[in-house]
Tab-separated table of C-alpha atoms in Angstrom:
chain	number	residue	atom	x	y	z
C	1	UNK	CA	-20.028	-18.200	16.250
C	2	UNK	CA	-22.786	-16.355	14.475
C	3	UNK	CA	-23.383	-15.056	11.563
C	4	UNK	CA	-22.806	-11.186	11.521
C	5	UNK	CA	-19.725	-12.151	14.516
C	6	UNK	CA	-18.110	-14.794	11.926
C	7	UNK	CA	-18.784	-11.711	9.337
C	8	UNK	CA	-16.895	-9.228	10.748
C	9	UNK	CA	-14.175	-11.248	11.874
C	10	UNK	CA	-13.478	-11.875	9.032
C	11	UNK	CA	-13.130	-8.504	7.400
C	12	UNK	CA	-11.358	-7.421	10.343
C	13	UNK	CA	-8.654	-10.405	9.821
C	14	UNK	CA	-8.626	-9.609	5.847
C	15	UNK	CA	-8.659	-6.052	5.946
C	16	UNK	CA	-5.745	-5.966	8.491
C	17	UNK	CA	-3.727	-8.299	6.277
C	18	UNK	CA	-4.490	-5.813	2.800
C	19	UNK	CA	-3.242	-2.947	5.448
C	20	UNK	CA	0.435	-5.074	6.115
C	21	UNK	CA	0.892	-5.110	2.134
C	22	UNK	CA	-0.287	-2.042	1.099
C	23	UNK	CA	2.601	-0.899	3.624
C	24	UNK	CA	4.858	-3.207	1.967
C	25	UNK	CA	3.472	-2.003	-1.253
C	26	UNK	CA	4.324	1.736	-0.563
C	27	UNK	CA	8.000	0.766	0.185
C	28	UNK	CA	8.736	-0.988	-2.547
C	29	UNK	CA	7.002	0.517	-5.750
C	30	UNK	CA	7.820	4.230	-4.480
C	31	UNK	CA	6.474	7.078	-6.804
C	32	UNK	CA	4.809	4.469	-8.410
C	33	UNK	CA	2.740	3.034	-5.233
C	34	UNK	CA	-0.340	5.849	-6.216
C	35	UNK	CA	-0.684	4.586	-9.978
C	36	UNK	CA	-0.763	0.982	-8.539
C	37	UNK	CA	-2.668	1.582	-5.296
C	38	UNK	CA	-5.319	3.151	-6.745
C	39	UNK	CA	-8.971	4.241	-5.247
C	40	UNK	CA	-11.220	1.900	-7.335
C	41	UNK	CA	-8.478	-1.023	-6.600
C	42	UNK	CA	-8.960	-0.085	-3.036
C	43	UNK	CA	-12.616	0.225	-2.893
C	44	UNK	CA	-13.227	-3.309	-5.165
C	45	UNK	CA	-10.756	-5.289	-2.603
C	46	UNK	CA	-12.982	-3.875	0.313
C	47	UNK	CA	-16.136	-5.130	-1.198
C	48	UNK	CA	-14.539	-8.323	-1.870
C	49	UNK	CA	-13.683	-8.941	1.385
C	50	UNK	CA	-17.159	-7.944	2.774
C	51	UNK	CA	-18.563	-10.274	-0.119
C	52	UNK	CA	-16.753	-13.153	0.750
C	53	UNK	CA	-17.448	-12.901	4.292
C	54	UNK	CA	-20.876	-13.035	4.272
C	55	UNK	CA	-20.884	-15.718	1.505
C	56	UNK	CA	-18.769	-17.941	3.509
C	57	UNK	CA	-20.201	-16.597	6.915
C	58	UNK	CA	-23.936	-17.499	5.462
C	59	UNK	CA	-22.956	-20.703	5.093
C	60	UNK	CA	-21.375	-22.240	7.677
C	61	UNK	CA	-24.125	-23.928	9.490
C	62	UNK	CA	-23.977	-26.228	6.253
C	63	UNK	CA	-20.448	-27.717	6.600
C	64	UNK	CA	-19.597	-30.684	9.061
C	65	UNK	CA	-17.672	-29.775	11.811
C	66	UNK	CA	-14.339	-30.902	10.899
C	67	UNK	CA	-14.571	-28.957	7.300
C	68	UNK	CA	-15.328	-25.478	9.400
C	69	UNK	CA	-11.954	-25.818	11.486
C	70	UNK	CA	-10.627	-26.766	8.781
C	71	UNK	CA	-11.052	-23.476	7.068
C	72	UNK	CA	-11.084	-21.372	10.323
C	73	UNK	CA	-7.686	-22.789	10.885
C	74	UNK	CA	-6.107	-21.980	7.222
C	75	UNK	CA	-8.188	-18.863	6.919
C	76	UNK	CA	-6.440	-17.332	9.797
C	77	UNK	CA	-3.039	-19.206	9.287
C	78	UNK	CA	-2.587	-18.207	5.873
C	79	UNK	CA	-3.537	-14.181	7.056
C	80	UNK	CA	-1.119	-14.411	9.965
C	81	UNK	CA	1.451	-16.054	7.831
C	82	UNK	CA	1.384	-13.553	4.790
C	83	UNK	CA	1.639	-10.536	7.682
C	84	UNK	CA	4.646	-11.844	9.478
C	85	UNK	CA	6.106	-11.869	5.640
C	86	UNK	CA	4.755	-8.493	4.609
C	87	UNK	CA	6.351	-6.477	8.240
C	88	UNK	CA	9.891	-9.120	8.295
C	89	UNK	CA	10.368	-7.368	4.753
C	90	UNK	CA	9.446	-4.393	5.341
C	91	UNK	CA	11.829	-4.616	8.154
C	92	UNK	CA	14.489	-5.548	6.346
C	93	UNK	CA	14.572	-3.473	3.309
C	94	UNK	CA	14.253	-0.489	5.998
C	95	UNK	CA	17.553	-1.655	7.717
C	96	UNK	CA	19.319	-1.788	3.911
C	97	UNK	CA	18.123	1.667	3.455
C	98	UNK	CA	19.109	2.902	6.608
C	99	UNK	CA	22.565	1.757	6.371
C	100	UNK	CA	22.809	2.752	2.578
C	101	UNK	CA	22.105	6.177	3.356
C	102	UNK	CA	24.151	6.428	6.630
C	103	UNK	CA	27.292	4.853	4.387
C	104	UNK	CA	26.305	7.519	1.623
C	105	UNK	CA	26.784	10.456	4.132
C	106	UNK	CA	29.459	8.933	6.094
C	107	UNK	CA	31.998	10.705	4.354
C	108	UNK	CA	30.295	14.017	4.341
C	109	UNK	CA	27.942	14.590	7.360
C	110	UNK	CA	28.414	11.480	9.395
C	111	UNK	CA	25.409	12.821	11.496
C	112	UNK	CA	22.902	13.060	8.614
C	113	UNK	CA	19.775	11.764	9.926
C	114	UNK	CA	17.437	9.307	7.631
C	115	UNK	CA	15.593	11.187	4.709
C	116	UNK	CA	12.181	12.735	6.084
C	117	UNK	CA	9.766	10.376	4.132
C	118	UNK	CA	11.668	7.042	5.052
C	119	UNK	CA	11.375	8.404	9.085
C	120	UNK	CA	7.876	9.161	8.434
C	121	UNK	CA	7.470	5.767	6.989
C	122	UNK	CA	8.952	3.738	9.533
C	123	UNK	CA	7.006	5.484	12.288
C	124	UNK	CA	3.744	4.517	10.336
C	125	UNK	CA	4.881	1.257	9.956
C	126	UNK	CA	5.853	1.002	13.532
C	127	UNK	CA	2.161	1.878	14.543
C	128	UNK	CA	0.612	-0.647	11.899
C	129	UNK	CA	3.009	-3.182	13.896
C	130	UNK	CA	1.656	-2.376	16.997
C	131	UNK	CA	-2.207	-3.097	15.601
C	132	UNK	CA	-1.148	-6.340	13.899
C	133	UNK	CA	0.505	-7.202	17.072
C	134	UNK	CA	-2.294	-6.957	19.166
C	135	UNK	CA	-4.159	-8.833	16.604
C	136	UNK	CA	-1.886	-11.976	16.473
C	137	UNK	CA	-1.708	-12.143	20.592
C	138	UNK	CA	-5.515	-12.491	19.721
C	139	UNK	CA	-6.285	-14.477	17.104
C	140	UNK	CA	-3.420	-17.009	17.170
C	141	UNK	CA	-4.536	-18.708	20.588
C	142	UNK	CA	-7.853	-19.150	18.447
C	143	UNK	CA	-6.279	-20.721	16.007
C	144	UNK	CA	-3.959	-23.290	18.199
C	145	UNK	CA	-7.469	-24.565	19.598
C	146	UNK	CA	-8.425	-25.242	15.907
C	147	UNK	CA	-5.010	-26.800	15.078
C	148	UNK	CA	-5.384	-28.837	18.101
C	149	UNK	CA	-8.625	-30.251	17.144
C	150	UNK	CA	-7.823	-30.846	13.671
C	151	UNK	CA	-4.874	-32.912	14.682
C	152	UNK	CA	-6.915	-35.085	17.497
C	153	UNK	CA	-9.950	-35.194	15.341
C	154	UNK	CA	-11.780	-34.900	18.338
C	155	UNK	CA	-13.771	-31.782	17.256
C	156	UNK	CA	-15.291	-29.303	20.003
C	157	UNK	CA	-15.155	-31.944	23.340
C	158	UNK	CA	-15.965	-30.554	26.683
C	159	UNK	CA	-11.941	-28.963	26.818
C	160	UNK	CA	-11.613	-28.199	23.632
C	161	UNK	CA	-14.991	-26.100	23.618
C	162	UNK	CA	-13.952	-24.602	26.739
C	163	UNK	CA	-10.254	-23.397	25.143
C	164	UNK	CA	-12.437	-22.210	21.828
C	165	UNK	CA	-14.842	-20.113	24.372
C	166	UNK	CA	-11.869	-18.255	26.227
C	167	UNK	CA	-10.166	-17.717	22.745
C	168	UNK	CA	-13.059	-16.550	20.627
C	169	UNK	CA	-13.821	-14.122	23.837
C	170	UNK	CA	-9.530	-12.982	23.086
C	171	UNK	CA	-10.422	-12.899	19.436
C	172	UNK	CA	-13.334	-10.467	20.031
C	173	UNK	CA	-11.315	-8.201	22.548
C	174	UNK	CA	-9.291	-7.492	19.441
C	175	UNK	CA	-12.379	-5.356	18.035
C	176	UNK	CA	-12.011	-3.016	21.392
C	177	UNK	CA	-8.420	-2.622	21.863
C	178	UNK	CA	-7.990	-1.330	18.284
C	179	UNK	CA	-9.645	1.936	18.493
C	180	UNK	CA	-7.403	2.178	21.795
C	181	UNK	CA	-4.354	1.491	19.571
C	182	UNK	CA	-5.265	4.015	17.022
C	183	UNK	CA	-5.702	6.799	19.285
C	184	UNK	CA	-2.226	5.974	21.322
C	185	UNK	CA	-0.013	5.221	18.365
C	186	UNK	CA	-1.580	7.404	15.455
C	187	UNK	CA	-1.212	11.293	15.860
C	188	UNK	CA	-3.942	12.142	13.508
C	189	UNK	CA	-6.113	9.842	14.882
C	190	UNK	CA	-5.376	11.368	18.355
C	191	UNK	CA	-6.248	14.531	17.165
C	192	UNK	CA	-9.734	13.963	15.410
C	193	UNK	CA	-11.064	11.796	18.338
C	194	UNK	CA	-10.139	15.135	20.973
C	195	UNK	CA	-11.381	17.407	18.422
C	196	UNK	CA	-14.772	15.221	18.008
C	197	UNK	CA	-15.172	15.198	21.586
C	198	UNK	CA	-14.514	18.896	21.588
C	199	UNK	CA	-17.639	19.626	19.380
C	200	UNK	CA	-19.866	16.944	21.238
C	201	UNK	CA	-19.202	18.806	24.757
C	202	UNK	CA	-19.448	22.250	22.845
C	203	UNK	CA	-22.853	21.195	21.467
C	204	UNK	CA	-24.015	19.514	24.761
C	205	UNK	CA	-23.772	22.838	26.956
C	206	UNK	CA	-25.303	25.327	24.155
């Protein structure tokens, strides 16, 4: 895997994991989520994951074989593992909300529908799940290749190199389906790719 591919893999991977708990973040510290979530915190954790790409990224070629699965294997693991954490909780503190407000207007309005905000949360959420999804189904065939070498110490042999060129091509197909995602699943996002297309066939025919 090259350089720039191993790069951006990487911040792909990292920066869809920050994404799962800044979700799980926004449900659990409330009005407090913007004095804790703040701008510069944002913009420092995206340079450090862009730093710590390339540093590891640049030096890969150095490390025996065994050492780079090793870390492709835990890098990814540990990423997958902390996102199936982040959405089951998310999950499940959405189910004791729902069912604390439905018994709160049971006795009133038995019809009351779920506050605006928590809706609008859970359909965000919902869309995030989608992305994350799509990125497991991708990324976690990669990662059984790099188990399964680790385990038979056998390294990259003729199958095994085979399995690790199907799932790296999987891994990459990732990159394209998301923008797909986005524009299905996010409203917003919907809207400003139409409305950029819009102004690009406007500007084309003047």
């Amino acid at each position: 895997m090259g350089f720039w591919a191993s790069t951006l893999c990487a911040v792909s991977l990292l920066t869809s994991t920050a994404i799962s708990l800044d979700r799980l973040l926004a449900l659990l510290l409330g009005l407090r989520y913007r004095q804790v979530v703040t701008l510069r915190r944002t913009c420092i954790i995206a340079f450090g994951f862009w730093f710590l790409s390339i540093v590891v990224s640049s030096t890969l070629t150095l490390w025996n074989i065994l050492i780079l699965l090793s870390y492709n294997y835990i890098g990814i693991a540990l990423c997958l593992v902390t996102t199936a954490f982040a959405y089951t909780k998310i999950f499940c503190t959405l189910r004791h909300n729902q069912i604390h407000v439905q018994n709160h207007f049971a006795s009133r309005q038995p019809n009351q529908e779920i506050p605006l905000n928590i809706a609008r949360y859970r359909k965000a959420v919902y869309s995030a799940l989608w992305v994350q999804g799509t990125l497991v189904v991708c990324y976690l065939p990669l990662n059984i290749v790099y188990a399964y070498a680790l385990t038979t110490q056998r390294g990259f042999s003729l199958s095994v190199y085979l399995a690790w060129q199907f799932t790296s091509t999987l891994m990459f197909l990732n990159s394209s389906l998301n923008p797909l995602l986005y524009c299905w699943k996010i409203r917003e996002v919907r809207q400003a790719v139409k409305e950029t297309v819009r102004q690009i066939f406007c500007c084309s025919s003047q």
